[in-house]
RNA sequence: GGGCCGGUGGAGCAGCGGAGUGCUCGUCUCCCUGUCACGGAGAAGGUCGCGGGUUCAAAUCCCGUCCGGCCCGCCA
């Protein structure tokens, strides 16, 4: 007999069906036992009567939470006063005729349908497979899937190509701390995990794909926050022959299309308002202002663009460093300032860099890139890199630009953050199936963990002490 | 690296110097034919994170340490 999902049963009144799933609850009334059966489609009630098949009834009596079962029986319409209006399958129930226990379950350390936030996150992360059985968590992960699927549909229809870029790649010298992977064949040398596929996507433009995207895993070895994980997912995208206007326009359409389809109750501006960086700072004291009229309204999506970021800023030591991204192109009218040696002039330079912000969160950075390597070299020089360092760190990248690099630009919205906001969750951990805890540990598998002496020897790593 | 908060039966909490005292849920046994957070009766389950100190007496106060959460730094 073919398996039926419980959500289908309301259409199958009077028919014999076989359902499979987990026992969410057992209500024992002596001569009458109810089971709430959960599968990926939802919940349904199963009834066992005493007085008939004694062996079947005894077996039903032995069921416990989270047992995996296969039950066959007849779908019955419930009488008027027995309908459960809170359950999509509440107008029917299954009159059980056979019961097979496919797997028993130990008593779960917490209740599967616990109120969100009631169970400590530590415990939840350690038993994530149980936590993900919670309807709210399952819904988050399924919405994440749909959201990514709609993004792919949209970008595919716009002529974008999804290209996978390597996870084992080269250390980028600035910005966040890299995760390093020791090389076995080349002792003392390391791969770095990508902080973003930045240079690869620019290379893809030189390769002529013109429109690239990737649901990209990014890695940054910095301390965690509620909206920060060591590995996270960005919608990474890049386009050739575009100006800033084109990038902003397609992203507005992307988010409006996808969100309107999946979250019809959410309200967002038809045209995302724009704020010049200096204006945002002076008016809101923030480069990621929360522009909602009502800060408690979770259905209001106050998207906004922040534009014209500074090219340079000073770090705490007073050294000049790039403010946004070393690949962001300065505004055309500011280009000549790049050759000034006056610090004030340099600090007044503005770039074709832009951020997408939403309800007080930075969703995305992006920019029109420098595609003239003379200018790119100059930016690196201004950051204090000498000729040797530029060649060492960016030589191959710069080399590629000799061979016909089209003007290009892009951006990379963080998927975890936008899903956190759309699902109205307090942290991005709630929309990531298997996140790390605040100390960057995977509590389920116990990583990081020590390597064996053999592994270390192969990698040429001597342990300290 | 720094600041703040927390750690008490399986889960979540209360107790904050006087007996492991209490609550909700779960677990186990028994009863129950219409429940759906079923109900009723009973029971089991604890090194109060760990180590040291103060005290007649420590879950409670102090010091240290481990673990966790939030924030600052950091996050091209």
GROMACS .gro file of C-alpha atoms in nm, chain A residues 159-400:
model
  242
  159UNK     CA    1   1.992   3.574  -1.776
  160UNK     CA    2   2.216   3.512  -1.473
  161UNK     CA    3   2.442   3.207  -1.452
  162UNK     CA    4   2.510   3.038  -1.118
  163UNK     CA    5   2.880   2.959  -1.092
  164UNK     CA    6   3.038   2.772  -0.802
  165UNK     CA    7   3.363   2.919  -0.675
  166UNK     CA    8   3.619   2.731  -0.464
  167UNK     CA    9   3.608   2.696  -0.088
  168UNK     CA   10   3.981   2.624  -0.073
  169UNK     CA   11   4.118   2.953  -0.195
  170UNK     CA   12   4.371   3.224  -0.125
  171UNK     CA   13   4.400   3.435   0.185
  172UNK     CA   14   4.282   3.789   0.133
  173UNK     CA   15   4.517   4.026   0.307
  174UNK     CA   16   4.275   4.281   0.447
  175UNK     CA   17   3.943   4.282   0.623
  176UNK     CA   18   3.822   4.005   0.848
  177UNK     CA   19   4.039   3.727   0.985
  178UNK     CA   20   4.068   3.427   0.754
  179UNK     CA   21   4.003   3.064   0.834
  180UNK     CA   22   4.318   2.884   0.723
  181UNK     CA   23   4.352   2.526   0.602
  182UNK     CA   24   4.704   2.380   0.617
  183UNK     CA   25   4.835   2.224   0.296
  184UNK     CA   26   4.956   1.863   0.317
  185UNK     CA   27   5.158   1.876  -0.004
  186UNK     CA   28   5.315   2.213   0.071
  187UNK     CA   29   5.409   2.234   0.437
  188UNK     CA   30   5.398   2.582   0.577
  189UNK     CA   31   5.148   2.698   0.315
  190UNK     CA   32   4.778   2.747   0.366
  191UNK     CA   33   4.453   2.776   0.183
  192UNK     CA   34   4.206   3.030   0.314
  193UNK     CA   35   3.831   2.984   0.318
  194UNK     CA   36   3.665   3.266   0.123
  195UNK     CA   37   3.536   3.567   0.317
  196UNK     CA   38   3.343   3.629  -0.004
  197UNK     CA   39   3.400   3.511  -0.363
  198UNK     CA   40   3.488   3.872  -0.451
  199UNK     CA   41   3.783   3.821  -0.679
  200UNK     CA   42   3.634   3.511  -0.842
  201UNK     CA   43   3.318   3.691  -0.941
  202UNK     CA   44   3.514   3.977  -1.090
  203UNK     CA   45   3.719   3.722  -1.282
  204UNK     CA   46   3.389   3.570  -1.403
  205UNK     CA   47   3.311   3.911  -1.554
  206UNK     CA   48   3.645   3.914  -1.733
  207UNK     CA   49   3.561   3.562  -1.852
  208UNK     CA   50   3.256   3.707  -2.025
  209UNK     CA   51   2.961   3.560  -1.833
  210UNK     CA   52   2.824   3.914  -1.784
  211UNK     CA   53   2.568   3.806  -1.524
  212UNK     CA   54   2.685   3.585  -1.238
  213UNK     CA   55   2.528   3.480  -0.912
  214UNK     CA   56   2.588   3.221  -0.647
  215UNK     CA   57   2.425   3.112  -0.324
  216UNK     CA   58   2.767   3.144  -0.168
  217UNK     CA   59   2.904   3.015   0.160
  218UNK     CA   60   3.132   3.276   0.318
  219UNK     CA   61   3.367   3.238   0.615
  220UNK     CA   62   3.499   3.499   0.857
  221UNK     CA   63   3.691   3.417   1.172
  222UNK     CA   64   3.556   3.696   1.391
  223UNK     CA   65   3.366   3.687   1.720
  224UNK     CA   66   2.999   3.604   1.689
  225UNK     CA   67   2.677   3.796   1.742
  226UNK     CA   68   2.310   3.723   1.708
  227UNK     CA   69   2.332   3.832   1.345
  228UNK     CA   70   2.681   3.693   1.280
  229UNK     CA   71   2.803   3.337   1.226
  230UNK     CA   72   3.152   3.221   1.126
  231UNK     CA   73   3.001   3.072   0.812
  232UNK     CA   74   2.701   3.226   0.647
  233UNK     CA   75   2.532   3.249   0.312
  234UNK     CA   76   2.521   3.539   0.071
  235UNK     CA   77   2.342   3.588  -0.253
  236UNK     CA   78   2.658   3.689  -0.436
  237UNK     CA   79   2.603   3.863  -0.767
  238UNK     CA   80   2.796   4.057  -1.030
  239UNK     CA   81   2.705   4.216  -1.363
  240UNK     CA   82   2.898   4.360  -1.657
  241UNK     CA   83   2.819   4.676  -1.853
  242UNK     CA   84   2.608   4.818  -1.574
  243UNK     CA   85   2.610   5.133  -1.368
  244UNK     CA   86   2.499   5.172  -1.009
  245UNK     CA   87   2.143   5.243  -1.119
  246UNK     CA   88   2.116   4.903  -1.293
  247UNK     CA   89   2.237   4.714  -0.986
  248UNK     CA   90   1.998   4.891  -0.752
  249UNK     CA   91   1.710   4.847  -0.993
  250UNK     CA   92   1.747   4.473  -1.041
  251UNK     CA   93   1.785   4.415  -0.667
  252UNK     CA   94   1.472   4.615  -0.592
  253UNK     CA   95   1.282   4.406  -0.844
  254UNK     CA   96   1.434   4.085  -0.708
  255UNK     CA   97   1.329   4.149  -0.350
  256UNK     CA   98   0.989   4.285  -0.446
  257UNK     CA   99   0.913   3.986  -0.665
  258UNK     CA  100   1.032   3.721  -0.422
  259UNK     CA  101   0.887   3.876  -0.106
  260UNK     CA  102   0.552   3.958  -0.267
  261UNK     CA  103   0.523   3.593  -0.366
  262UNK     CA  104   0.631   3.434  -0.038
  263UNK     CA  105   0.526   3.699   0.214
  264UNK     CA  106   0.215   3.866   0.070
  265UNK     CA  107   0.135   4.033   0.405
  266UNK     CA  108   0.463   4.225   0.424
  267UNK     CA  109   0.466   4.587   0.319
  268UNK     CA  110   0.764   4.744   0.146
  269UNK     CA  111   0.829   5.062  -0.049
  270UNK     CA  112   0.763   5.052  -0.426
  271UNK     CA  113   1.085   5.241  -0.474
  272UNK     CA  114   1.350   5.190  -0.207
  273UNK     CA  115   1.441   5.531  -0.061
  274UNK     CA  116   1.800   5.644  -0.102
  275UNK     CA  117   2.021   5.815   0.148
  276UNK     CA  118   2.363   5.953   0.082
  277UNK     CA  119   2.606   5.814   0.339
  278UNK     CA  120   2.691   6.157   0.488
  279UNK     CA  121   2.322   6.230   0.515
  280UNK     CA  122   2.249   5.900   0.693
  281UNK     CA  123   2.525   5.968   0.944
  282UNK     CA  124   2.419   6.324   1.015
  283UNK     CA  125   2.047   6.248   1.027
  284UNK     CA  126   2.039   5.903   1.191
  285UNK     CA  127   2.390   5.869   1.338
  286UNK     CA  128   2.407   5.533   1.162
  287UNK     CA  129   2.489   5.388   0.822
  288UNK     CA  130   2.215   5.129   0.877
  289UNK     CA  131   1.919   5.327   1.009
  290UNK     CA  132   1.589   5.162   1.097
  291UNK     CA  133   1.345   5.362   0.884
  292UNK     CA  134   1.025   5.191   0.994
  293UNK     CA  135   0.745   5.426   1.094
  294UNK     CA  136   0.655   5.184   1.373
  295UNK     CA  137   0.956   5.000   1.508
  296UNK     CA  138   0.735   4.721   1.645
  297UNK     CA  139   0.571   4.648   1.312
  298UNK     CA  140   0.730   4.330   1.184
  299UNK     CA  141   0.531   4.340   0.861
  300UNK     CA  142   0.689   4.670   0.762
  301UNK     CA  143   1.002   4.620   0.552
  302UNK     CA  144   1.182   4.955   0.543
  303UNK     CA  145   1.433   4.880   0.270
  304UNK     CA  146   1.667   5.167   0.187
  305UNK     CA  147   1.983   5.229  -0.007
  306UNK     CA  148   2.281   5.406   0.145
  307UNK     CA  149   2.502   5.544  -0.132
  308UNK     CA  150   2.822   5.740  -0.186
  309UNK     CA  151   3.032   5.581   0.084
  310UNK     CA  152   3.373   5.733   0.157
  311UNK     CA  153   3.662   5.571  -0.030
  312UNK     CA  154   3.900   5.604   0.263
  313UNK     CA  155   3.878   5.632   0.636
  314UNK     CA  156   4.136   5.637   0.911
  315UNK     CA  157   4.180   5.336   1.136
  316UNK     CA  158   4.254   5.380   1.508
  317UNK     CA  159   4.625   5.414   1.440
  318UNK     CA  160   4.555   5.702   1.202
  319UNK     CA  161   4.648   5.495   0.899
  320UNK     CA  162   4.450   5.543   0.581
  321UNK     CA  163   4.241   5.241   0.493
  322UNK     CA  164   3.952   5.172   0.257
  323UNK     CA  165   3.614   5.239   0.409
  324UNK     CA  166   3.403   4.994   0.219
  325UNK     CA  167   3.588   4.768  -0.019
  326UNK     CA  168   3.922   4.816  -0.195
  327UNK     CA  169   3.764   4.725  -0.527
  328UNK     CA  170   3.493   4.993  -0.515
  329UNK     CA  171   3.531   5.258  -0.785
  330UNK     CA  172   3.561   5.621  -0.675
  331UNK     CA  173   3.297   5.855  -0.815
  332UNK     CA  174   3.412   5.989  -1.155
  333UNK     CA  175   3.435   6.348  -1.031
  334UNK     CA  176   3.651   6.235  -0.736
  335UNK     CA  177   3.898   6.030  -0.941
  336UNK     CA  178   4.166   6.295  -0.964
  337UNK     CA  179   4.166   6.336  -0.585
  338UNK     CA  180   4.324   5.990  -0.575
  339UNK     CA  181   4.653   6.151  -0.673
  340UNK     CA  182   4.635   6.416  -0.403
  341UNK     CA  183   4.862   6.385  -0.101
  342UNK     CA  184   4.631   6.595   0.112
  343UNK     CA  185   4.463   6.371   0.367
  344UNK     CA  186   4.154   6.589   0.388
  345UNK     CA  187   4.106   6.570   0.012
  346UNK     CA  188   4.146   6.194   0.020
  347UNK     CA  189   3.899   6.157   0.305
  348UNK     CA  190   3.648   6.365   0.110
  349UNK     CA  191   3.648   6.115  -0.177
  350UNK     CA  192   3.323   5.930  -0.233
  351UNK     CA  193   3.273   5.599  -0.413
  352UNK     CA  194   3.021   5.409  -0.621
  353UNK     CA  195   2.960   5.185  -0.323
  354UNK     CA  196   2.617   5.123  -0.179
  355UNK     CA  197   2.455   4.930   0.103
  356UNK     CA  198   2.110   4.783   0.120
  357UNK     CA  199   1.968   4.825   0.471
  358UNK     CA  200   1.650   4.681   0.618
  359UNK     CA  201   1.494   4.764   0.954
  360UNK     CA  202   1.826   4.858   1.112
  361UNK     CA  203   2.030   4.574   0.966
  362UNK     CA  204   2.293   4.594   0.694
  363UNK     CA  205   2.173   4.343   0.437
  364UNK     CA  206   2.425   4.395   0.167
  365UNK     CA  207   2.728   4.581   0.048
  366UNK     CA  208   2.803   4.637  -0.313
  367UNK     CA  209   2.975   4.863  -0.557
  368UNK     CA  210   3.067   4.941  -0.909
  369UNK     CA  211   3.420   4.803  -0.927
  370UNK     CA  212   3.739   4.954  -1.047
  371UNK     CA  213   3.813   4.795  -1.384
  372UNK     CA  214   4.111   5.017  -1.468
  373UNK     CA  215   4.410   4.858  -1.296
  374UNK     CA  216   4.603   5.185  -1.291
  375UNK     CA  217   4.339   5.315  -1.056
  376UNK     CA  218   4.327   4.988  -0.862
  377UNK     CA  219   4.704   4.999  -0.811
  378UNK     CA  220   4.678   5.355  -0.690
  379UNK     CA  221   4.413   5.256  -0.430
  380UNK     CA  222   4.638   4.976  -0.304
  381UNK     CA  223   4.929   5.220  -0.284
  382UNK     CA  224   4.719   5.464  -0.086
  383UNK     CA  225   4.647   5.181   0.158
  384UNK     CA  226   5.022   5.159   0.213
  385UNK     CA  227   5.097   4.853   0.003
  386UNK     CA  228   5.424   4.867  -0.188
  387UNK     CA  229   5.478   4.729  -0.539
  388UNK     CA  230   5.603   4.397  -0.405
  389UNK     CA  231   5.304   4.350  -0.174
  390UNK     CA  232   5.056   4.439  -0.447
  391UNK     CA  233   5.214   4.182  -0.677
  392UNK     CA  234   5.228   3.918  -0.406
  393UNK     CA  235   4.868   3.960  -0.296
  394UNK     CA  236   4.684   4.074  -0.606
  395UNK     CA  237   4.927   4.000  -0.891
  396UNK     CA  238   4.718   3.732  -1.060
  397UNK     CA  239   4.403   3.937  -1.019
  398UNK     CA  240   4.563   4.242  -1.175
  399UNK     CA  241   4.708   4.028  -1.453
  400UNK     CA  242   4.357   3.917  -1.553
   0.00000   0.00000   0.00000
